[in-house]
mmCIF file of C-alpha atoms in Angstrom:
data_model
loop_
_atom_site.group_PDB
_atom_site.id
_atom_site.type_symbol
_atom_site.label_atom_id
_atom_site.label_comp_id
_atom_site.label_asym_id
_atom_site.label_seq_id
_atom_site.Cartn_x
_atom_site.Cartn_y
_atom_site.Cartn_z
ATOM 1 C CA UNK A 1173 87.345 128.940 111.222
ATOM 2 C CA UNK A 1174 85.640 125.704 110.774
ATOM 3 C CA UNK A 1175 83.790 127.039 108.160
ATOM 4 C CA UNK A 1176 86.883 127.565 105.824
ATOM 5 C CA UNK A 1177 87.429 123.951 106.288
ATOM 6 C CA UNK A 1178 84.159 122.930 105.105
ATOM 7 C CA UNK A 1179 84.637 125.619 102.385
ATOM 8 C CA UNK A 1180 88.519 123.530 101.230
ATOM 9 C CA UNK A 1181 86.284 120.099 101.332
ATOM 10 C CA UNK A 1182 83.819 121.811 99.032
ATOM 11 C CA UNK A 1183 85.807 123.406 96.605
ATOM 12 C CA UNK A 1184 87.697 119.725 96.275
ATOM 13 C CA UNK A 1185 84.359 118.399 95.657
ATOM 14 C CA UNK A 1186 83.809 120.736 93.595
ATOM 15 C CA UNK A 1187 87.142 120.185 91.482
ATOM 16 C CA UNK A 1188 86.132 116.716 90.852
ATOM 17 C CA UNK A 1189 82.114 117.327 89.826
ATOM 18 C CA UNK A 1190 83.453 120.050 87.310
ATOM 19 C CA UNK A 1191 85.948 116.905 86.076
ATOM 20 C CA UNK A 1192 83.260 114.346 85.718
ATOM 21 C CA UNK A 1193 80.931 117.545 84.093
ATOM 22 C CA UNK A 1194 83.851 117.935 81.502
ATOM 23 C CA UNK A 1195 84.403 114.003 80.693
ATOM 24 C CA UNK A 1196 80.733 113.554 80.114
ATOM 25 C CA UNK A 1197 80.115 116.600 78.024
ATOM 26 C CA UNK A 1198 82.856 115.930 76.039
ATOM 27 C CA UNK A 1199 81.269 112.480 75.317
ATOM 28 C CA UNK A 1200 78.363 113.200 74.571
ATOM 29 C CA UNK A 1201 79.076 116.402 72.120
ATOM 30 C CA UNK A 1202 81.330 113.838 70.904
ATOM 31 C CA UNK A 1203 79.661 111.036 70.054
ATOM 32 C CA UNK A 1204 76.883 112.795 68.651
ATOM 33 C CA UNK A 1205 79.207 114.473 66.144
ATOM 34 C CA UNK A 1206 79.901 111.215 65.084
ATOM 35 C CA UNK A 1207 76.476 110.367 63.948
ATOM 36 C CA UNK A 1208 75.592 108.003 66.884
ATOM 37 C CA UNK A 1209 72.276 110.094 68.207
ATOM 38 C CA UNK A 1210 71.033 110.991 71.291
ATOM 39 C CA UNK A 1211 70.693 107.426 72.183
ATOM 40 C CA UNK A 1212 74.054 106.918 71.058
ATOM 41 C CA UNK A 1213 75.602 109.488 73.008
ATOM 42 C CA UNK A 1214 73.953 108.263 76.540
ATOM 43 C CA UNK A 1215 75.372 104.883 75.388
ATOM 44 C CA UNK A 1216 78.774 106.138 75.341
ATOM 45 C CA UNK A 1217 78.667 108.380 78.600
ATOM 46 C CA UNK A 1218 77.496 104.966 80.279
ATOM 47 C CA UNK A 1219 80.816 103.202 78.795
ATOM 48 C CA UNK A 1220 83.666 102.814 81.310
ATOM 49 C CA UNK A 1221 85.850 103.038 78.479
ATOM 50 C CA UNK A 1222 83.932 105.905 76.917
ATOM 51 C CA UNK A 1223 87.344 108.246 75.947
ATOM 52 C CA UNK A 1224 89.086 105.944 73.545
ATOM 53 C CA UNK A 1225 91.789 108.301 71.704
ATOM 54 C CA UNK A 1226 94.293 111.054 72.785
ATOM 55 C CA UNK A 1227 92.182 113.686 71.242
ATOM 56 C CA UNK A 1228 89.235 113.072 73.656
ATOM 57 C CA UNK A 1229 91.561 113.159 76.173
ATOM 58 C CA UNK A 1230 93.060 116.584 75.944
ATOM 59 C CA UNK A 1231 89.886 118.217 74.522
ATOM 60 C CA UNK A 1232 88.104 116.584 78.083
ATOM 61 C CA UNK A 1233 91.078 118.659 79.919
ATOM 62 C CA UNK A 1234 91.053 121.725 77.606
ATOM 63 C CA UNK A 1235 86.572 121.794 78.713
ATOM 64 C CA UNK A 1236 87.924 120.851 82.542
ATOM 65 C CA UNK A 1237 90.278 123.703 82.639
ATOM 66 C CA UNK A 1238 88.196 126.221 81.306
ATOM 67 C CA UNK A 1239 85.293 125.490 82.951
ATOM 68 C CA UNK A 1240 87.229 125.190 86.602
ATOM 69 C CA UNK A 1241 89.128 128.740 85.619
ATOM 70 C CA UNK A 1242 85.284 130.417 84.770
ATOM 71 C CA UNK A 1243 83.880 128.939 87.927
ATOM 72 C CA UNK A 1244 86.547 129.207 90.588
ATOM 73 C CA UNK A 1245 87.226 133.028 89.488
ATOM 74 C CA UNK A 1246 84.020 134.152 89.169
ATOM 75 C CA UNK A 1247 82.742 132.336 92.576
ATOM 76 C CA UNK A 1248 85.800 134.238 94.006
ATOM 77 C CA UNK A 1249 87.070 131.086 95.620
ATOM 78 C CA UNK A 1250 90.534 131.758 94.401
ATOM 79 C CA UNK A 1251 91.889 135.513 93.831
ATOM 80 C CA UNK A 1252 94.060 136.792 90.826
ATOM 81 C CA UNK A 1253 96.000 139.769 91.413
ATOM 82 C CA UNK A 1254 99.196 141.101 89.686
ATOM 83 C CA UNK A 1255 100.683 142.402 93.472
ATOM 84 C CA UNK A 1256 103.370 139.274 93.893
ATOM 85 C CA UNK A 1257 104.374 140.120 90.210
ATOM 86 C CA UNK A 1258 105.191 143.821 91.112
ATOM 87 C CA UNK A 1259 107.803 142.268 93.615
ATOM 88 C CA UNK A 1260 109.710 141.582 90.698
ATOM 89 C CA UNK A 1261 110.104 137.134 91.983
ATOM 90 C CA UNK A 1262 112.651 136.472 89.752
ATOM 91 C CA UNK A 1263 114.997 134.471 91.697
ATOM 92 C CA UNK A 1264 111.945 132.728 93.658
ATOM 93 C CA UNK A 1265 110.654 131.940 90.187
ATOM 94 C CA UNK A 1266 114.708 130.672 89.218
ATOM 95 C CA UNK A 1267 115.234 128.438 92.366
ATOM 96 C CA UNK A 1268 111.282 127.190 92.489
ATOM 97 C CA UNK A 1269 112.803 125.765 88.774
ATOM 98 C CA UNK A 1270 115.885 124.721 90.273
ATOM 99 C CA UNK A 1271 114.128 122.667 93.203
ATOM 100 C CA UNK A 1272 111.755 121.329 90.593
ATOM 101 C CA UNK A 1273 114.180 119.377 88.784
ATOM 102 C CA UNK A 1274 116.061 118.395 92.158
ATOM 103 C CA UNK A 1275 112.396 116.723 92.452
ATOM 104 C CA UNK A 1276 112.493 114.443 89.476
ATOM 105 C CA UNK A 1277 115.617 111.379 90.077
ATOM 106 C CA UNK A 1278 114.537 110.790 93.646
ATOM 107 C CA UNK A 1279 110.915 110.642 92.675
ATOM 108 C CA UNK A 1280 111.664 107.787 90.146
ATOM 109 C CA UNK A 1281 113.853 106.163 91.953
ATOM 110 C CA UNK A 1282 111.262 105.648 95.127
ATOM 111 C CA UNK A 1283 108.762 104.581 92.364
ATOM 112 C CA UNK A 1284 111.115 101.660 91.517
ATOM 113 C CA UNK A 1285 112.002 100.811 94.802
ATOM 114 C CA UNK A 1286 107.943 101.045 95.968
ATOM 115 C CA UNK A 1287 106.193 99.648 93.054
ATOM 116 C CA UNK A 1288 102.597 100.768 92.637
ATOM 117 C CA UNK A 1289 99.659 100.073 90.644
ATOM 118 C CA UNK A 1290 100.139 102.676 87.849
ATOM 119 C CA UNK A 1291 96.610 102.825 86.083
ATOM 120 C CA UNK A 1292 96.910 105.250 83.260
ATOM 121 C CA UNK A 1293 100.751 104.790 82.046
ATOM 122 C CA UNK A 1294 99.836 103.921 78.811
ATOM 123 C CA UNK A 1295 97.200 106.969 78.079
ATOM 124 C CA UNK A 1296 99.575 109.642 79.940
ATOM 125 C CA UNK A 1297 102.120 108.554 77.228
ATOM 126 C CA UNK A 1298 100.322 108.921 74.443
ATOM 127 C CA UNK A 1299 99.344 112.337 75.626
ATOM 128 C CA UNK A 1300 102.795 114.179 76.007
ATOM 129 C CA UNK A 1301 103.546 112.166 72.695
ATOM 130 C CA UNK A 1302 101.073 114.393 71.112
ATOM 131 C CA UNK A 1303 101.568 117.807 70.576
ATOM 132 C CA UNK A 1304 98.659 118.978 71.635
ATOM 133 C CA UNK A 1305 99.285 117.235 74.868
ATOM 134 C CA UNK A 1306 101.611 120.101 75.679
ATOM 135 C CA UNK A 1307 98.693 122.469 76.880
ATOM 136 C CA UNK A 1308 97.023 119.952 78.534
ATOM 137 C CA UNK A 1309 99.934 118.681 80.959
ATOM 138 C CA UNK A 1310 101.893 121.442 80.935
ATOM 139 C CA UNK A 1311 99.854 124.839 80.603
ATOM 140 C CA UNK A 1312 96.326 123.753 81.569
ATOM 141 C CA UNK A 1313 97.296 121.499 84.228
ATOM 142 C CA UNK A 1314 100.031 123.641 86.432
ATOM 143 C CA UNK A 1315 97.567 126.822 86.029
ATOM 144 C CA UNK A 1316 94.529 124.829 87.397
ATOM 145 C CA UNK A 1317 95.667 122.720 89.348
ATOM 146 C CA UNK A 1318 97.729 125.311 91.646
ATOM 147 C CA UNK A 1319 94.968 127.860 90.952
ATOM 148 C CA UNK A 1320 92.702 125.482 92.704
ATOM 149 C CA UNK A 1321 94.525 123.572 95.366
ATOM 150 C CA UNK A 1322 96.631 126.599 96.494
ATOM 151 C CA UNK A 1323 94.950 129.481 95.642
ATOM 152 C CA UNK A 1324 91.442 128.257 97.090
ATOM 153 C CA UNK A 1325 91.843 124.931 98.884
ATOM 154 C CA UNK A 1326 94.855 125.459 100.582
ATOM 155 C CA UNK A 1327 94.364 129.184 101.257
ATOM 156 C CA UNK A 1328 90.893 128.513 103.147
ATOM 157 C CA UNK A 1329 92.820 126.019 104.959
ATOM 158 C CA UNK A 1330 95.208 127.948 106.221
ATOM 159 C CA UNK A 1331 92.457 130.454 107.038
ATOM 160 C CA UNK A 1332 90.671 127.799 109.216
ATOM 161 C CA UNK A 1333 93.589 126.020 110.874
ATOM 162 C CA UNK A 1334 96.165 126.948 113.415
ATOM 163 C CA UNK A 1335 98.556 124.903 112.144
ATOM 164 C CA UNK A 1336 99.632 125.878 108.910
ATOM 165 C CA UNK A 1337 101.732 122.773 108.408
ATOM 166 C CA UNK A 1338 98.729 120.629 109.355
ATOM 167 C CA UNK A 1339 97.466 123.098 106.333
ATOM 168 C CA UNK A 1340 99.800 122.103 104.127
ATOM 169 C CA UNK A 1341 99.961 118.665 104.642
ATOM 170 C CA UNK A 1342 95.919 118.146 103.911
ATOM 171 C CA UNK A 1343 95.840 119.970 100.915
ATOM 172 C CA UNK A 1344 98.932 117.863 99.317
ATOM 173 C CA UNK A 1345 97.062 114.481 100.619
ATOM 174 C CA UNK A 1346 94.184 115.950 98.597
ATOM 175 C CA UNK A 1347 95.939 116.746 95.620
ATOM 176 C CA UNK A 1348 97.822 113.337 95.897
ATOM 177 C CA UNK A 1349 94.480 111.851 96.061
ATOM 178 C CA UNK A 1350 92.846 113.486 92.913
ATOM 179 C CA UNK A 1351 95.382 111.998 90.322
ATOM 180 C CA UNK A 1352 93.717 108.800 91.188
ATOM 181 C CA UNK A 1353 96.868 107.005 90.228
ATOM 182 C CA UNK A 1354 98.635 105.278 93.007
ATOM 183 C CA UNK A 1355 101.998 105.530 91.089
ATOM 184 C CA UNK A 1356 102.094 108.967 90.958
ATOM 185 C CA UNK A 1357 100.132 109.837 94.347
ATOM 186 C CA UNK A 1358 103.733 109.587 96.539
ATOM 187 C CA UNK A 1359 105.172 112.176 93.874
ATOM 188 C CA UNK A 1360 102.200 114.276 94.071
ATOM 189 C CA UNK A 1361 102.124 114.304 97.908
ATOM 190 C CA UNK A 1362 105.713 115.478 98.229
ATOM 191 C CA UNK A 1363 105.283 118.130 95.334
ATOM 192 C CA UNK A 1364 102.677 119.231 97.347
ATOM 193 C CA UNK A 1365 103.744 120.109 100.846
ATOM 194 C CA UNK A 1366 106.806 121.728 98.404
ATOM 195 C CA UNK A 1367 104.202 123.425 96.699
ATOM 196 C CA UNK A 1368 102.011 124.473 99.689
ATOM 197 C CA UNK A 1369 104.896 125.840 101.395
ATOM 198 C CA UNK A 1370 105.744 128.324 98.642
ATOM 199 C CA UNK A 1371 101.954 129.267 98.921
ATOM 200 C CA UNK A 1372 102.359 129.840 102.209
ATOM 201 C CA UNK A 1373 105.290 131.735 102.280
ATOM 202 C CA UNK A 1374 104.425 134.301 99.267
ATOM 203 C CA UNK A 1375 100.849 134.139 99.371
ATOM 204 C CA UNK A 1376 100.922 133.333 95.519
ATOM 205 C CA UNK A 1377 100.336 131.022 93.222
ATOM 206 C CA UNK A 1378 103.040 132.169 91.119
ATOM 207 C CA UNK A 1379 106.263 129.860 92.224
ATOM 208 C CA UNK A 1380 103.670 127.132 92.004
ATOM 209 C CA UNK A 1381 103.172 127.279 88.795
ATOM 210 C CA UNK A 1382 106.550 127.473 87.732
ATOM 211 C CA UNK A 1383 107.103 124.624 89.679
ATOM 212 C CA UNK A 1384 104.406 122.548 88.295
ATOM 213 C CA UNK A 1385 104.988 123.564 84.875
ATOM 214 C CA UNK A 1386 108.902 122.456 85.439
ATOM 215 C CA UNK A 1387 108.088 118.937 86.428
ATOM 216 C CA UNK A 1388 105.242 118.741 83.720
ATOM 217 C CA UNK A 1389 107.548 119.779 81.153
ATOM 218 C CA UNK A 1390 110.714 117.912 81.845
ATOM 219 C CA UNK A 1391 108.246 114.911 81.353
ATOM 220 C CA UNK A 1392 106.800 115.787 78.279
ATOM 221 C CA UNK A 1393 110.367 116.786 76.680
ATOM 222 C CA UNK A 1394 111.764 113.454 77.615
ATOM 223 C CA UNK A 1395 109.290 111.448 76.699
ATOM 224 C CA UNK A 1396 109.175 113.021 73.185
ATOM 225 C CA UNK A 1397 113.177 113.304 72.767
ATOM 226 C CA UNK A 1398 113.488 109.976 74.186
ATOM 227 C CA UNK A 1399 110.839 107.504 73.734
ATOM 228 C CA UNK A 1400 112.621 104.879 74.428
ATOM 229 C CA UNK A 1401 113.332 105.449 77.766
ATOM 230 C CA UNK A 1402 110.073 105.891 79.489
ATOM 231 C CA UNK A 1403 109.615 102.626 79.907
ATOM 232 C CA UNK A 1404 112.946 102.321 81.112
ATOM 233 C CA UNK A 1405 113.973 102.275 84.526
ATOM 234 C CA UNK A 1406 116.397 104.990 86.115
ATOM 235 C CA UNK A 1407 119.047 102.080 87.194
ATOM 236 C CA UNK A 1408 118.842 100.867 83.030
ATOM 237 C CA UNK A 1409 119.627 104.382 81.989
ATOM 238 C CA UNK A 1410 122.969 103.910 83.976
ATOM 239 C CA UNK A 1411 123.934 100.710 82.883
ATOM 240 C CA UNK A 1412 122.197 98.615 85.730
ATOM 241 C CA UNK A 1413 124.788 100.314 87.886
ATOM 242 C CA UNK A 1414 123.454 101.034 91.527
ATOM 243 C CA UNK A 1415 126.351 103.366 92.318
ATOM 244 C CA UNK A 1416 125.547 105.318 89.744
ATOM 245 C CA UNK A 1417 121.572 105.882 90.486
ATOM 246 C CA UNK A 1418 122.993 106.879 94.249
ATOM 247 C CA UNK A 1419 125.450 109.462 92.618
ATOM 248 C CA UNK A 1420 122.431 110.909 90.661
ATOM 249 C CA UNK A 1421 120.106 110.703 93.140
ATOM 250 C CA UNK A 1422 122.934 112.843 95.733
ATOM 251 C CA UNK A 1423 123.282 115.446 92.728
ATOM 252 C CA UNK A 1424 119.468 115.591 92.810
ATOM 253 C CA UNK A 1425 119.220 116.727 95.987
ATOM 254 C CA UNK A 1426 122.349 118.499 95.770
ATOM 255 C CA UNK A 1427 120.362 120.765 93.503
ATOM 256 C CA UNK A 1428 117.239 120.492 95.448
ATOM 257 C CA UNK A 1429 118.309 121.598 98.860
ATOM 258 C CA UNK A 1430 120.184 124.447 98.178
ATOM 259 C CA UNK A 1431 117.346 125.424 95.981
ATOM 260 C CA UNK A 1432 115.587 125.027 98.812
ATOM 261 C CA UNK A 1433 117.495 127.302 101.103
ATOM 262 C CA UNK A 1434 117.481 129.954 98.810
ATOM 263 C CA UNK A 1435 113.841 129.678 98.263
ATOM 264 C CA UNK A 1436 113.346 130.259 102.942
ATOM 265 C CA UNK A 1437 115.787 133.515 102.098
ATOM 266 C CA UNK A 1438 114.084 135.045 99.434
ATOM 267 C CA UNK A 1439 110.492 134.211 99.366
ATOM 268 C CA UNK A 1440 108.483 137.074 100.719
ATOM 269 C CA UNK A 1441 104.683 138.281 100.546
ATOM 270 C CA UNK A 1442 103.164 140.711 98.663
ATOM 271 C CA UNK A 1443 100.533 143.299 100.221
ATOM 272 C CA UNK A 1444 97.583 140.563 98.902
ATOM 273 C CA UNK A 1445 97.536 137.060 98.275
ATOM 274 C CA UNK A 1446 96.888 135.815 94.290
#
């Protein structure tokens, strides 16, 4: 057992080598495409600011996501099987959407009320501004990402604890802890131990992803319909009216906990996790 926990640590570590491996290939292909030598390149690996444009950016997460996919599936630390499909989830998959944008008010409203240091605002923007940014947030990014911290981090947990809440909880502290962002860590904690349950439950990655590719995409379509409001905050969008952010945040979770409910009644696992 305490070998599967050792196993979780290492495929986290691993998650974030594979990230770095990514950023600094990237770079260096990069730079040396632009004419700047070998000498050039090692230069611009050694910047802190090496990735200077959007493009960089989502190639660096296109490399990341590949490379993660070929070396998580191949090492068999995560499993891919169509068995949860053949269960026909269409009404987990429905309510996990449903729950996902219960998720979304509340979240911003804590983020105003509990200001944090956000460090990458400006770059995240400029991402789901771009087209390509799509893929990178909301298909590479949900598909990884749950591929690797619920179908191989959490599952080894689970393997090597008693608790499966105690599970849960450590993998969403981990995944809150890789987005390196302290504004979006309490978000990505809570979407977590959401996330980790629905793991748990059906043994799939499946509602994850739907999940994660709700909240991914809600982002990216507002920011692109309306720009204007992201750097807004949620009691400006009603006016400055605080009776109105309650009201939306009660519909929030007026969607989010029946979603909830419905998600304990119906979720079920197939004969093998994926």
């Amino acid at each position: 057992m305490r070998n599967r926990i050792v196993d979780a640590i290492w495929y986290l570590v691993m998650f974030v080598i594979l990230q770095l491996l990514a950023y600094y290939l990237v770079i260096f292909i990069w730079s040396v495409v632009e004419g700047k030598g070998f000498s050039g390149a090692i230069q611009a690996i050694q910047s802190v600011s090496s990735v200077k444009n959007v493009a960089q950016t989502i190639v660096v997460q296109a490399v990341f996501s590949l490379l993660a996919l070929v070396v998580f599936l191949c090492a068999r630390w995560c499993r891919v099987s169509p068995s949860y499909l053949r269960t026909r989830p269409w009404g987990v998959c429905l309510w996990a959407a449903v729950a996902a944008l219960g998720t979304i008010i509340p979240s911003e409203v804590f983020i105003e009320i509990v200001p944090l240091p956000d460090l990458n605002s400006d770059m995240l923007k400029d991402v789901m501004m771009n087209r390509w940014g799509y893929l990178a947030i909301c298909i590479f990014a949900p598909l990884v990402e749950e591929l690797v911290f619920r179908g191989a981090i959490l599952r080894a947990l689970l393997d090597g604890m008693r608790r499966h809440w105690l599970a849960i909880a450590l993998s969403a502290l981990f995944f809150a802890l890789v987005h390196a962002n302290p504004a979006q860590m309490p978000h990505a904690f809570c979407l977590g131990l959401l996330l980790g349950w629905m793991y748990y439950r059906t043994g799939s990655v499946i509602p994850g992803i739907v999940v994660h590719w709700v909240n991914n995409t809600v982002a990216y379509v507002v920011c692109n319909l309306y720009p204007q409001a992201v750097d807004m905050r949620i009691i400006d969008l009603w006016g400055g009216s605080t009776v109105k952010v309650t009201l939306a945040v009660v519909f929030s979770l007026l969607i989010f906990l029946p979603a909830v409910v419905q998600l304990h009644l119906r979720m079920r696992k197939a004969s093998s996790r994926n």
